PDB file of C-alpha atoms and ligand atoms in Angstrom:
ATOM      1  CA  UNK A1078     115.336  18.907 120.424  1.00 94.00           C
ATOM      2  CA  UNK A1079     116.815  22.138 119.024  1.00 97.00           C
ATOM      3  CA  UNK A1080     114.841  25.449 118.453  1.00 98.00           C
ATOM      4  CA  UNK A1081     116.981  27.646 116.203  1.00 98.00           C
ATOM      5  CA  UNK A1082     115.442  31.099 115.981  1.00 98.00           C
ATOM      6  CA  UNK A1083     116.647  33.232 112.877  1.00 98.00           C
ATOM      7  CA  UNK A1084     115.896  36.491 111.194  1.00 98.00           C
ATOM      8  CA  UNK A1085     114.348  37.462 107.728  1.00 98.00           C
ATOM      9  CA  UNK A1086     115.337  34.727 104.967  1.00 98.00           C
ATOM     10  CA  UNK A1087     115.992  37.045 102.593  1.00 98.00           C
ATOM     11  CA  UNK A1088     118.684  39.369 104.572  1.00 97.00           C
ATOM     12  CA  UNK A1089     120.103  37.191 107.542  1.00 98.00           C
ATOM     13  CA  UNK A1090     123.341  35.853 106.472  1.00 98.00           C
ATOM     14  CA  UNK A1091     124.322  34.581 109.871  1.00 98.00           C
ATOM     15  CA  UNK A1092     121.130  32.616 109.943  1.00 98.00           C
ATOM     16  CA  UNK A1093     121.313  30.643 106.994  1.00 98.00           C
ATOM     17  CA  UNK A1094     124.528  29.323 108.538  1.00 98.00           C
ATOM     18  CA  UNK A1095     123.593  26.867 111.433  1.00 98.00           C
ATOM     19  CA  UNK A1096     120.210  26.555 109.464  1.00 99.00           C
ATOM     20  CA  UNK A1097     121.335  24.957 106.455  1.00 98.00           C
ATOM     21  CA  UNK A1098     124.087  22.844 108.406  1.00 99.00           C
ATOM     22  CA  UNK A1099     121.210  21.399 110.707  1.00 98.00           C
ATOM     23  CA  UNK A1100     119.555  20.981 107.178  1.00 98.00           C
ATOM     24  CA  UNK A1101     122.412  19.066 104.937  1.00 98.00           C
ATOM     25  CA  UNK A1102     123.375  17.133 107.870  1.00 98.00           C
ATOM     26  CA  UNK A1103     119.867  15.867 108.795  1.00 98.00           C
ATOM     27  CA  UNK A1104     119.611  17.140 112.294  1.00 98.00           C
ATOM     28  CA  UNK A1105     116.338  17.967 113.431  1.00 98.00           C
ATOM     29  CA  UNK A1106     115.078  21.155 115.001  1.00 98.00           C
ATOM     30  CA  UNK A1107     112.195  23.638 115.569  1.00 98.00           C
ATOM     31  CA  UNK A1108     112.612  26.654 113.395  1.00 98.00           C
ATOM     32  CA  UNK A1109     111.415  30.191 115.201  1.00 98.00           C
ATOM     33  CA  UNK A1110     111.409  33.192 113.137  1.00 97.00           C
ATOM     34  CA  UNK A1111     111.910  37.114 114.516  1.00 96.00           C
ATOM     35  CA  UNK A1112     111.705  39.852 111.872  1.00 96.00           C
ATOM     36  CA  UNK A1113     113.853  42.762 111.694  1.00 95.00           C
ATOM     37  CA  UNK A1114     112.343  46.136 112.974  1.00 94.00           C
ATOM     38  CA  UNK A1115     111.327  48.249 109.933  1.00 90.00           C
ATOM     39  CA  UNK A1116     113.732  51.111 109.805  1.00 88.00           C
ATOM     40  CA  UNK A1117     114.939  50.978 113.138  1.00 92.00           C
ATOM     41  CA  UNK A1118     117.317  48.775 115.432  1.00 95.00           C
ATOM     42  CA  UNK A1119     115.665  44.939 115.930  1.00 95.00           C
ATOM     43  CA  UNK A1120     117.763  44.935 119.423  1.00 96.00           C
ATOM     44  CA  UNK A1121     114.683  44.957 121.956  1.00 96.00           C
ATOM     45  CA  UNK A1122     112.441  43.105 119.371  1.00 96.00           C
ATOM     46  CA  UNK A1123     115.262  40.780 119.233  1.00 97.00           C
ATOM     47  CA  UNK A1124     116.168  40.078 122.681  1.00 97.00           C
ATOM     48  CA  UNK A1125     113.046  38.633 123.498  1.00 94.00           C
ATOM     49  CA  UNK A1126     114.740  35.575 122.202  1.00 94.00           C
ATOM     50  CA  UNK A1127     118.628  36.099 122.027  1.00 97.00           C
ATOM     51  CA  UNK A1128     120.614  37.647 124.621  1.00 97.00           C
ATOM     52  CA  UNK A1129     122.563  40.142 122.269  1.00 97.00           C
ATOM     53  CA  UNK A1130     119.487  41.281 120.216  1.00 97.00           C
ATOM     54  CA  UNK A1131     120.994  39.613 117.175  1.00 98.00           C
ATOM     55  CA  UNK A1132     119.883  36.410 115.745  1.00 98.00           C
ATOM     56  CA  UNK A1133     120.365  33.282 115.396  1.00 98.00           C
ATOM     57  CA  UNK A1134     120.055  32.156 118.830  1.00 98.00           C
ATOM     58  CA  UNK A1135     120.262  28.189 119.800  1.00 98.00           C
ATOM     59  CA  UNK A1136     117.558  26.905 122.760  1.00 98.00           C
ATOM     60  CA  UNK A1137     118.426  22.867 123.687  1.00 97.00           C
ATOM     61  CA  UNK A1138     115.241  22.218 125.075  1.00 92.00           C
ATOM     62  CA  UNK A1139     116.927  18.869 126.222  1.00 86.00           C
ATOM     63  CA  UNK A1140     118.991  20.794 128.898  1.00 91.00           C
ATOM     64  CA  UNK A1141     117.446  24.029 129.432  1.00 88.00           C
ATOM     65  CA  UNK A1142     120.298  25.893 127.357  1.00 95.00           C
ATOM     66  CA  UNK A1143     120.659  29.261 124.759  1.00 97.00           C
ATOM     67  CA  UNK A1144     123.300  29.472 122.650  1.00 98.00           C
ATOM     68  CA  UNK A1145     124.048  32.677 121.036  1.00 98.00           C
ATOM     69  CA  UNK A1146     126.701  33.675 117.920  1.00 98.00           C
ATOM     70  CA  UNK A1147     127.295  31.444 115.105  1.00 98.00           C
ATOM     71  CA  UNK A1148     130.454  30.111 115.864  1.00 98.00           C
ATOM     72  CA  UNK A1149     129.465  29.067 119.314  1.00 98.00           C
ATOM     73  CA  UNK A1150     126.600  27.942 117.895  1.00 98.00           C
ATOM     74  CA  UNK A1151     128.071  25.373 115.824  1.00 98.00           C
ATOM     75  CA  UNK A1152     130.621  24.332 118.076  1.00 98.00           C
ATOM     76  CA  UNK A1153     127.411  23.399 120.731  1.00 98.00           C
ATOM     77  CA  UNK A1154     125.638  21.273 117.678  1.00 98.00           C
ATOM     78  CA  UNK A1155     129.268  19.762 116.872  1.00 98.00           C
ATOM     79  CA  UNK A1156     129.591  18.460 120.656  1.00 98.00           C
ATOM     80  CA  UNK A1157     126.791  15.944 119.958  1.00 97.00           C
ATOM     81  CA  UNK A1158     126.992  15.425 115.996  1.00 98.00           C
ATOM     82  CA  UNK A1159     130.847  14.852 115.115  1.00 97.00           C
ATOM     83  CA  UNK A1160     129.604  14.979 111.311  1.00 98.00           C
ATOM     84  CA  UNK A1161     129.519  19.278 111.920  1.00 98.00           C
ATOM     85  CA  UNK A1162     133.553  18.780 111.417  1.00 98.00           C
ATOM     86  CA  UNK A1163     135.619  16.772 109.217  1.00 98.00           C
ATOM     87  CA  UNK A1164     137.275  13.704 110.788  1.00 98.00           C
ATOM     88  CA  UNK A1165     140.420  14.085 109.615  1.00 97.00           C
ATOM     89  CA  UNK A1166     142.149  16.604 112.161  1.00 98.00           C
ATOM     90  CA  UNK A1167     144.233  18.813 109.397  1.00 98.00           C
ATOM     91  CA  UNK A1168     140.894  19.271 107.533  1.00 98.00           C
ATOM     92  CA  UNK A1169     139.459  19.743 110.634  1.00 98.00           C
ATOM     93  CA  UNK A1170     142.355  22.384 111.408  1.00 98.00           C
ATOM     94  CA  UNK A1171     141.862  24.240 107.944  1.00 98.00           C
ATOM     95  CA  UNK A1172     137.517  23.872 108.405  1.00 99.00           C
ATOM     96  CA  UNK A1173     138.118  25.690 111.617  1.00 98.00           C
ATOM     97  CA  UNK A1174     140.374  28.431 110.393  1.00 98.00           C
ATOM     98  CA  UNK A1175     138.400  29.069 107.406  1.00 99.00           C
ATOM     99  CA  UNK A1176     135.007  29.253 109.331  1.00 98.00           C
ATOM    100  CA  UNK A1177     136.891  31.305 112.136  1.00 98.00           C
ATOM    101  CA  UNK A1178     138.454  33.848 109.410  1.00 98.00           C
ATOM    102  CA  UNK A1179     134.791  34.084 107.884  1.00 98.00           C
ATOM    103  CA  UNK A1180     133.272  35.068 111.230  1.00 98.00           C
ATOM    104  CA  UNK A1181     136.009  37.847 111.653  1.00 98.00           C
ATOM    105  CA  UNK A1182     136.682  39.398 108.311  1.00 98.00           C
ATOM    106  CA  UNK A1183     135.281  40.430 105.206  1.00 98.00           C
ATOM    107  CA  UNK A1184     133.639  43.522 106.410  1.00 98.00           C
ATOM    108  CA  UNK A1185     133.688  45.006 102.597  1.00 98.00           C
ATOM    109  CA  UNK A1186     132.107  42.643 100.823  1.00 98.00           C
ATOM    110  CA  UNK A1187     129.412  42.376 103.904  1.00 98.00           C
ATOM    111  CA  UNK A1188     129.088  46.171 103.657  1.00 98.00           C
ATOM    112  CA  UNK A1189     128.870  46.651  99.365  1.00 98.00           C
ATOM    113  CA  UNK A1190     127.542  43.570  99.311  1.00 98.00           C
ATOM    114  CA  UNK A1191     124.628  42.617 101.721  1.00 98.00           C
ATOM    115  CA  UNK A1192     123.266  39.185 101.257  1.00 98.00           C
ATOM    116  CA  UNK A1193     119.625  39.775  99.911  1.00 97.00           C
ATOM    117  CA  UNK A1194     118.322  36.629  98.052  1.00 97.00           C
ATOM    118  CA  UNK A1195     115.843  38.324  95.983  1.00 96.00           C
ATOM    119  CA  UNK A1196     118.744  40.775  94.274  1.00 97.00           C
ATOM    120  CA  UNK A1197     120.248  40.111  90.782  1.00 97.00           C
ATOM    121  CA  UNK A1198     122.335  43.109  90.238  1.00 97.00           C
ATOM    122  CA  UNK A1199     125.527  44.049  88.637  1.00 97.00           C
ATOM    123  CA  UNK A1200     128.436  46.441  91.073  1.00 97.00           C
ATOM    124  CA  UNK A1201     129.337  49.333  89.122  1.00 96.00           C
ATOM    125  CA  UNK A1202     132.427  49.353  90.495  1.00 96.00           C
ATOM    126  CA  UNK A1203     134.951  46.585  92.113  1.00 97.00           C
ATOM    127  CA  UNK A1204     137.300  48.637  94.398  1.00 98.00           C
ATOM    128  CA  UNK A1205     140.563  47.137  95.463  1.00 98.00           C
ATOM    129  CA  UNK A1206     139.177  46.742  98.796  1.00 98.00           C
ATOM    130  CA  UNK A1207     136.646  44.321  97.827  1.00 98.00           C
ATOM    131  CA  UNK A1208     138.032  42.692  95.443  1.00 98.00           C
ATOM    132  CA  UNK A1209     141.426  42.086  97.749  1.00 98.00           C
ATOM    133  CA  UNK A1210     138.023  40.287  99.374  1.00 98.00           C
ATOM    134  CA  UNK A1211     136.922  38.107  97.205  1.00 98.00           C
ATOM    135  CA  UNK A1212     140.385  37.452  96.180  1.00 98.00           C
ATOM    136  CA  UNK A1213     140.800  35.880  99.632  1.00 98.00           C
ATOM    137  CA  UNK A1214     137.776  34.168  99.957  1.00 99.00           C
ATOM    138  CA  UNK A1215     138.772  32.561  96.298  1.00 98.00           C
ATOM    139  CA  UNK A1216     142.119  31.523  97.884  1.00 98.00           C
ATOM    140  CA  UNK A1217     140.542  29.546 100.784  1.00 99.00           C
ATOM    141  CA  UNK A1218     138.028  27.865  98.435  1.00 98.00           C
ATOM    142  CA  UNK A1219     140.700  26.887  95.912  1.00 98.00           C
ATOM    143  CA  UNK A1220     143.068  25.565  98.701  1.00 98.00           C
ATOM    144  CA  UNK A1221     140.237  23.485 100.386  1.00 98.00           C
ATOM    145  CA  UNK A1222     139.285  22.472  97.607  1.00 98.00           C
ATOM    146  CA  UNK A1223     142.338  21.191  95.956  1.00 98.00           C
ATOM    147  CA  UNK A1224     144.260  20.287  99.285  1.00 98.00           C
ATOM    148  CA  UNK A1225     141.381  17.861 100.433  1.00 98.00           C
ATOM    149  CA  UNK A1226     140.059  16.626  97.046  1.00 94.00           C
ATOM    150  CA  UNK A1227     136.435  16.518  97.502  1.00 97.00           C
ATOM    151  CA  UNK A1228     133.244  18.327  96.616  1.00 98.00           C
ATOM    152  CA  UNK A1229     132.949  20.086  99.486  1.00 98.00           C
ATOM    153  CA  UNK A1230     135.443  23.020 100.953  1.00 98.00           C
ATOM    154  CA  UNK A1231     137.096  20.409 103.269  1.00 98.00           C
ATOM    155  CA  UNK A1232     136.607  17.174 101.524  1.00 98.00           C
ATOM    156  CA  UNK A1233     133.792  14.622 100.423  1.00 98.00           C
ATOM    157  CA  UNK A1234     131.221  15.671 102.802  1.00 98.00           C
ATOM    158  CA  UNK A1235     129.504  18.811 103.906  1.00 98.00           C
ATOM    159  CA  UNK A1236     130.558  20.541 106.888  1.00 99.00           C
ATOM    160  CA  UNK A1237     130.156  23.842 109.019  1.00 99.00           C
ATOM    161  CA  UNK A1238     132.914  25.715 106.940  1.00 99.00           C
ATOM    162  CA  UNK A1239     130.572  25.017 103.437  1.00 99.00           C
ATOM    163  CA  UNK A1240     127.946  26.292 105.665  1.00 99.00           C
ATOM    164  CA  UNK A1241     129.880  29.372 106.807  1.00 98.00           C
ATOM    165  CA  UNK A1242     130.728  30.495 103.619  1.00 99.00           C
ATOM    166  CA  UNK A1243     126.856  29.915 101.840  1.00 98.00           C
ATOM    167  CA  UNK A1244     126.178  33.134 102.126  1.00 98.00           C
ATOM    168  CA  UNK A1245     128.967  34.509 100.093  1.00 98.00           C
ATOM    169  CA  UNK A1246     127.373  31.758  96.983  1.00 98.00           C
ATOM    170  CA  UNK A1247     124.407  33.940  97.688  1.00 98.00           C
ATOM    171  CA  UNK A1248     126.287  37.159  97.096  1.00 98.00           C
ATOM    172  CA  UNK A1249     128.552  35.978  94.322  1.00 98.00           C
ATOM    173  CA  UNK A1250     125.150  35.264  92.412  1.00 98.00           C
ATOM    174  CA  UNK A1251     123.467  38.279  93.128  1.00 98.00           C
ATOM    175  CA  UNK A1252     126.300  40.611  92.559  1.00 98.00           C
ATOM    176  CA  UNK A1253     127.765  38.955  89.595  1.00 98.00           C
ATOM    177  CA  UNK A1254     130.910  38.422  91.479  1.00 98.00           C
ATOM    178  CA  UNK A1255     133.482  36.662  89.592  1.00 98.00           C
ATOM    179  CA  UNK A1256     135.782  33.698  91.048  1.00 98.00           C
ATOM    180  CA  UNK A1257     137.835  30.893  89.715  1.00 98.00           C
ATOM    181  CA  UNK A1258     136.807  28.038  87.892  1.00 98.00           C
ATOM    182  CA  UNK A1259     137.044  25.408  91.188  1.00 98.00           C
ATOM    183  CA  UNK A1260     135.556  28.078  93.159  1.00 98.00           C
ATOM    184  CA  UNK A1261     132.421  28.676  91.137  1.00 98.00           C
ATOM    185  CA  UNK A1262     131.988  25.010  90.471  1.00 98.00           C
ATOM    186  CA  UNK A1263     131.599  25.033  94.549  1.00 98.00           C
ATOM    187  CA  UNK A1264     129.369  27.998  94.159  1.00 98.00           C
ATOM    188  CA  UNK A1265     127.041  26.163  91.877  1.00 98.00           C
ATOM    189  CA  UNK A1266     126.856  23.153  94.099  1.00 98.00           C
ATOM    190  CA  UNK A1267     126.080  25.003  97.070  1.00 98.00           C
ATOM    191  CA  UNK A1268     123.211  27.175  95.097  1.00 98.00           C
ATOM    192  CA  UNK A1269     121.516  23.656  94.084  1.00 98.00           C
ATOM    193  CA  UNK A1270     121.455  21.699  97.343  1.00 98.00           C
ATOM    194  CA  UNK A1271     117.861  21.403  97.869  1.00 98.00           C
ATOM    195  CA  UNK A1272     117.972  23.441 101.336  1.00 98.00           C
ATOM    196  CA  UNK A1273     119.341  26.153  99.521  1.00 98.00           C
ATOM    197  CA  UNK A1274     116.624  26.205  97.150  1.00 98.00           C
ATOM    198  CA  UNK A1275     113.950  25.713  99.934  1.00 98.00           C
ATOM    199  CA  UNK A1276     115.586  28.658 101.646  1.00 98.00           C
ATOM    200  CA  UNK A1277     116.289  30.926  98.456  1.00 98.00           C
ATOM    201  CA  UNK A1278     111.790  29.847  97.921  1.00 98.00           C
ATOM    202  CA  UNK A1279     110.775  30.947 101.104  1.00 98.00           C
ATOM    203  CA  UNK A1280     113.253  34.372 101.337  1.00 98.00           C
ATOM    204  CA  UNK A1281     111.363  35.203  98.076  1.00 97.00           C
ATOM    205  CA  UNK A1282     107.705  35.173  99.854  1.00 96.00           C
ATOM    206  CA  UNK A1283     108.857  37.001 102.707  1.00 94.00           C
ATOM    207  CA  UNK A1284     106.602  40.104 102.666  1.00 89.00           C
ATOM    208  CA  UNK A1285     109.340  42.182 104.389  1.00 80.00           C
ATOM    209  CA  UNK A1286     111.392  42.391 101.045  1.00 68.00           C
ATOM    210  CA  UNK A1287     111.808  45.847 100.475  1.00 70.00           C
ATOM    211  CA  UNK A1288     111.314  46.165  96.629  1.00 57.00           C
TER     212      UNK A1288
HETATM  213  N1  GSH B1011     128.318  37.644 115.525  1.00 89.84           N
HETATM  214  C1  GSH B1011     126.929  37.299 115.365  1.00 89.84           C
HETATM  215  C2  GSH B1011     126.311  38.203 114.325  1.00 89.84           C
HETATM  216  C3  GSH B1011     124.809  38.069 114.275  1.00 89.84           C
HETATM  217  C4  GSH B1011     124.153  39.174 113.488  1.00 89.84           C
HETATM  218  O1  GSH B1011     124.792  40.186 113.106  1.00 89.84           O
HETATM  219  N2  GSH B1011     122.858  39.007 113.229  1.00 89.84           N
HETATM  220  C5  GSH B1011     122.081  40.017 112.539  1.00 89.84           C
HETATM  221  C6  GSH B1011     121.156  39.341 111.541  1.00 89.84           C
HETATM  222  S1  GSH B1011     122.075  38.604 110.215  1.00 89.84           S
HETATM  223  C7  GSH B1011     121.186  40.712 113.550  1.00 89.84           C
HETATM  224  O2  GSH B1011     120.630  40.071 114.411  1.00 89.84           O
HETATM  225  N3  GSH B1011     121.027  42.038 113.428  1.00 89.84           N
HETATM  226  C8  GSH B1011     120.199  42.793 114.316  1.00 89.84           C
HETATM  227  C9  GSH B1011     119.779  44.115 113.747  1.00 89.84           C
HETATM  228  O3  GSH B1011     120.004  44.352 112.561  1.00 89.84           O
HETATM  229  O4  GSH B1011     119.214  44.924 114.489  1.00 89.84           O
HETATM  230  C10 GSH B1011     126.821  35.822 114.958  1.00 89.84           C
HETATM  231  O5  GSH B1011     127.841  35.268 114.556  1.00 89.84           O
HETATM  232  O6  GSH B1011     125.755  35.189 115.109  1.00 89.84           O
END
């Protein structure tokens, strides 16, 4: 069984990622939760269960194994549950890319823009930097969208690179950040799956949120 340990709800991005992928695609695990230090760095607090000090971290209890950063992370769960990809190796090709480019990039609209799931705001300002941003992200959920034909970023079903890019769905509702038509209709999908929901719930009741 897996034991995925993530930060607060309401502000870790990278741990809504594997945790709502384990969620859609029915995997079970044991949920730990670590909250950030107040005010200060979360590293020692934090490496009591990750080896970086940053969450989420991955235990298989079934082989005595951590798994630390997302990407690895995912690429672990994928080795035993095929569904974390699509089949289809070009979607499969793009997935990766798209998932890969998330993980590397976008430090703008992470900076101006941190994911906080109790927020509804409106940016007084769109600067060229972030909107060149969301301009890309648009562009890779418009091309998955169209090029594979299904609901999802990479085709009919769910996989890690939906999950990869929840976060910005989170953003883009908080922040009143515009996208295209296709894009948002993804948006809107991702903000009603029912783990979303559950997860948007319980980031609300977190008595961390700074108010
Ligand atoms: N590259 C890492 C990034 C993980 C990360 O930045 N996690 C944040 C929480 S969302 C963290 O642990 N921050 C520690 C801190 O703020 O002290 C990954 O992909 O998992």
């Amino acid at each position: 069984m897996y034991t995925l340990w993530i930060a607060n709800k309401n502000y870790s991005s990278w741990s809504l990622r594997p945790w709502i992928l384990l969620k859609v695609l029915d995997i079970p695990f044991n949920e730990q939760f670590n909250s950030f230090e107040d005010g200060k760095s979360s590293y020692e607090k934090f490496r009591k269960c990750s080896p970086t000090g940053m969450l989420p971290c991955l235990v298989d209890g079934n082989r005595d194994v951590k798994i630390w950063d997302t990407l690895a992370i995912v690429e672990y769960i994928a080795e035993d549950h095929a569904q974390v990809w699509p089949t289809n190796k070009i979607a499969r090709a793009w997935a990766r890319s798209a998932a890969a480019e998330m993980h590397s990039s976008f430090a703008t609209l992470r900076e101006v823009c941190p994911m906080n799931c109790s927020l509804h705001t409106r940016l007084n300002e769109i600067t060229p930097e972030l909107q060149s941003n969301i301009d890309r992200i648009d562009e890779i959920w418009s091309e998955g969208l169209t090029k594979f034909g299904g609901e999802w970023l990479a085709g009919d079903k769910f996989t890690a690179v939906d999950a990869f890019y929840t976060p910005v769905a989170l953003r883009a509702q908080a922040y009143g950040l515009k996208f295209s038509a296709i894009s948002q209709k993804w948006i809107d999908r991702i903000l009603q799956l029912p783990p979303m929901v559950e997860w948007v719930e319980a980031a609300k009741e977190e008595p961390e949120i700074e108010h």
